[in-house]
């Protein structure tokens, strides 16, 4: 089942916005997240590096091709934060003596990037926002899972530290979708 941008945004808002009737509830820290599955370090690193690279490359395209100023501003924020996260991940891995391989996009991310490169004008804006919502929902899930079940404590710390930024990006993208 393919979700429309509006359905995707509504779903994401449902997941990220606290219900008005539950204002007394406090958000749990990422470390209290109940993992849906356990994830090992190599899988986490491989998924994070591909996702991070996709976010950067697609946002660089948005800076060049987007029609809306708000999308270009969001792209700047995403590029800055994801480059910082990539540097932090590399430093965390280097500190443990792990060898870092060159970044390789997963086939899914490469296909999305190829599709985005062919879009122009309003179609580009819509597709970019759609992809950003999808990618950030997946990233939030990935980081929450590793924060709750990771097998490397330094990477668990990285996941917990990075998660709020990803949630901010998702919220910003949802806001931009709602404005369209």
XYZ file of C-alpha atoms in Angstrom:
180
model
C 0.000 0.000 0.000
C 1.515 3.326 -1.061
C 0.770 6.235 1.265
C 0.151 9.702 -0.054
C 2.182 12.582 1.311
C -0.812 13.751 3.350
C -1.365 10.275 4.831
C 2.333 9.967 5.587
C 2.364 13.366 7.287
C -0.743 12.526 9.320
C 0.827 9.252 10.419
C 4.076 10.952 11.401
C 2.233 13.660 13.317
C 0.291 10.968 15.152
C 3.559 9.313 16.139
C 5.423 12.443 17.148
C 2.880 14.823 18.626
C 1.712 14.279 22.155
C -2.095 14.077 22.482
C -3.672 17.146 24.047
C -5.489 15.052 26.642
C -2.217 13.522 27.835
C -0.309 16.692 28.629
C 0.747 15.365 32.021
C 2.705 12.578 30.307
C 6.409 13.193 29.996
C 8.444 11.969 27.059
C 10.747 9.094 27.914
C 14.452 9.427 27.204
C 15.696 7.429 24.209
C 17.363 4.966 26.591
C 13.924 3.958 27.865
C 12.753 3.048 24.373
C 11.563 -0.521 24.097
C 13.368 -2.001 21.105
C 11.321 -3.745 18.441
C 14.359 -5.857 17.613
C 17.990 -6.151 18.574
C 20.484 -4.623 16.179
C 24.187 -5.341 16.001
C 26.907 -2.755 15.492
C 27.796 -3.569 11.848
C 24.153 -3.373 10.770
C 23.608 -0.107 12.608
C 26.764 1.493 11.181
C 25.972 0.354 7.633
C 22.382 1.635 7.821
C 23.359 4.927 9.462
C 26.097 5.743 6.976
C 23.839 5.094 3.987
C 20.926 7.024 5.472
C 23.153 9.910 6.497
C 24.744 10.135 3.050
C 21.330 10.031 1.375
C 20.116 12.889 3.579
C 23.140 15.005 2.686
C 23.101 14.320 -1.062
C 19.345 14.737 -1.447
C 19.454 17.972 0.532
C 22.291 19.291 -1.632
C 20.012 18.663 -4.618
C 17.226 20.512 -2.799
C 19.435 23.563 -2.309
C 19.908 23.663 -6.083
C 16.475 22.572 -7.328
C 13.790 23.403 -4.765
C 11.321 26.158 -5.585
C 10.332 26.960 -2.000
C 12.652 28.948 0.271
C 11.470 26.924 3.290
C 12.663 23.724 1.662
C 16.075 25.243 0.941
C 16.362 26.367 4.566
C 15.414 22.881 5.783
C 17.986 21.391 3.397
C 20.692 23.631 4.900
C 19.764 22.470 8.409
C 19.719 18.814 7.357
C 23.105 19.060 5.606
C 24.739 20.769 8.579
C 23.323 18.371 11.166
C 23.953 15.219 9.136
C 27.550 16.196 8.342
C 28.061 16.786 12.058
C 26.486 13.392 12.841
C 28.688 11.700 10.225
C 31.797 13.272 11.747
C 30.686 12.210 15.235
C 30.046 8.640 14.074
C 33.477 8.488 12.412
C 35.165 9.862 15.545
C 33.304 7.351 17.723
C 34.381 4.471 15.499
C 37.967 5.772 15.218
C 38.222 6.003 19.016
C 37.456 2.288 19.193
C 40.062 1.497 16.527
C 37.403 0.374 14.061
C 38.190 0.693 10.395
C 35.724 2.855 8.539
C 34.831 1.904 5.023
C 33.966 4.416 2.319
C 30.318 5.444 2.455
C 28.175 3.375 0.133
C 24.512 4.121 -0.445
C 22.152 1.206 0.039
C 20.377 0.308 -3.220
C 17.149 1.777 -1.839
C 18.808 5.132 -1.095
C 20.553 5.190 -4.476
C 17.255 4.540 -6.252
C 15.580 7.347 -4.300
C 18.421 9.725 -5.111
C 18.257 8.812 -8.815
C 14.517 9.465 -8.819
C 15.016 12.819 -7.132
C 17.665 13.869 -9.649
C 15.115 13.509 -12.445
C 12.463 15.718 -10.794
C 11.999 19.430 -11.441
C 9.970 22.337 -10.029
C 6.990 21.576 -7.817
C 7.407 17.855 -8.525
C 10.905 18.073 -7.036
C 9.619 19.846 -3.909
C 6.888 17.271 -3.330
C 9.168 14.302 -3.953
C 11.963 15.706 -1.778
C 9.613 16.298 1.161
C 8.079 12.854 0.716
C 11.503 11.227 0.743
C 12.682 13.279 3.712
C 9.625 12.277 5.735
C 10.161 8.612 4.885
C 13.925 8.713 5.493
C 13.594 10.537 8.800
C 10.849 8.233 10.080
C 13.124 5.300 9.300
C 16.120 7.032 10.894
C 14.188 7.819 14.067
C 13.157 4.153 14.300
C 16.707 2.993 13.630
C 18.233 5.276 16.269
C 15.533 4.465 18.841
C 16.098 0.763 18.288
C 19.860 1.001 18.684
C 19.572 3.347 21.661
C 17.466 0.697 23.384
C 19.250 -2.470 22.328
C 22.662 -1.632 20.892
C 25.648 -3.851 21.560
C 28.259 -1.048 21.633
C 27.814 1.497 24.404
C 29.709 4.284 22.642
C 27.391 3.910 19.629
C 24.371 3.724 21.943
C 25.514 7.112 23.275
C 25.858 8.397 19.715
C 22.335 7.174 18.906
C 20.863 8.841 22.000
C 22.708 12.089 21.277
C 21.673 12.200 17.605
C 18.032 11.158 18.007
C 16.650 14.597 19.030
C 18.110 16.178 15.899
C 16.452 13.552 13.701
C 13.133 14.116 15.450
C 13.491 17.866 14.860
C 14.134 17.254 11.155
C 11.079 15.007 10.918
C 8.901 17.617 12.604
C 10.197 20.335 10.297
C 9.574 18.243 7.185
C 6.046 17.419 8.352
C 5.400 21.128 8.865
C 6.596 21.853 5.316
C 4.366 19.094 3.933
C 1.385 20.548 5.771
C 2.088 23.979 4.236
C 1.925 22.636 0.677
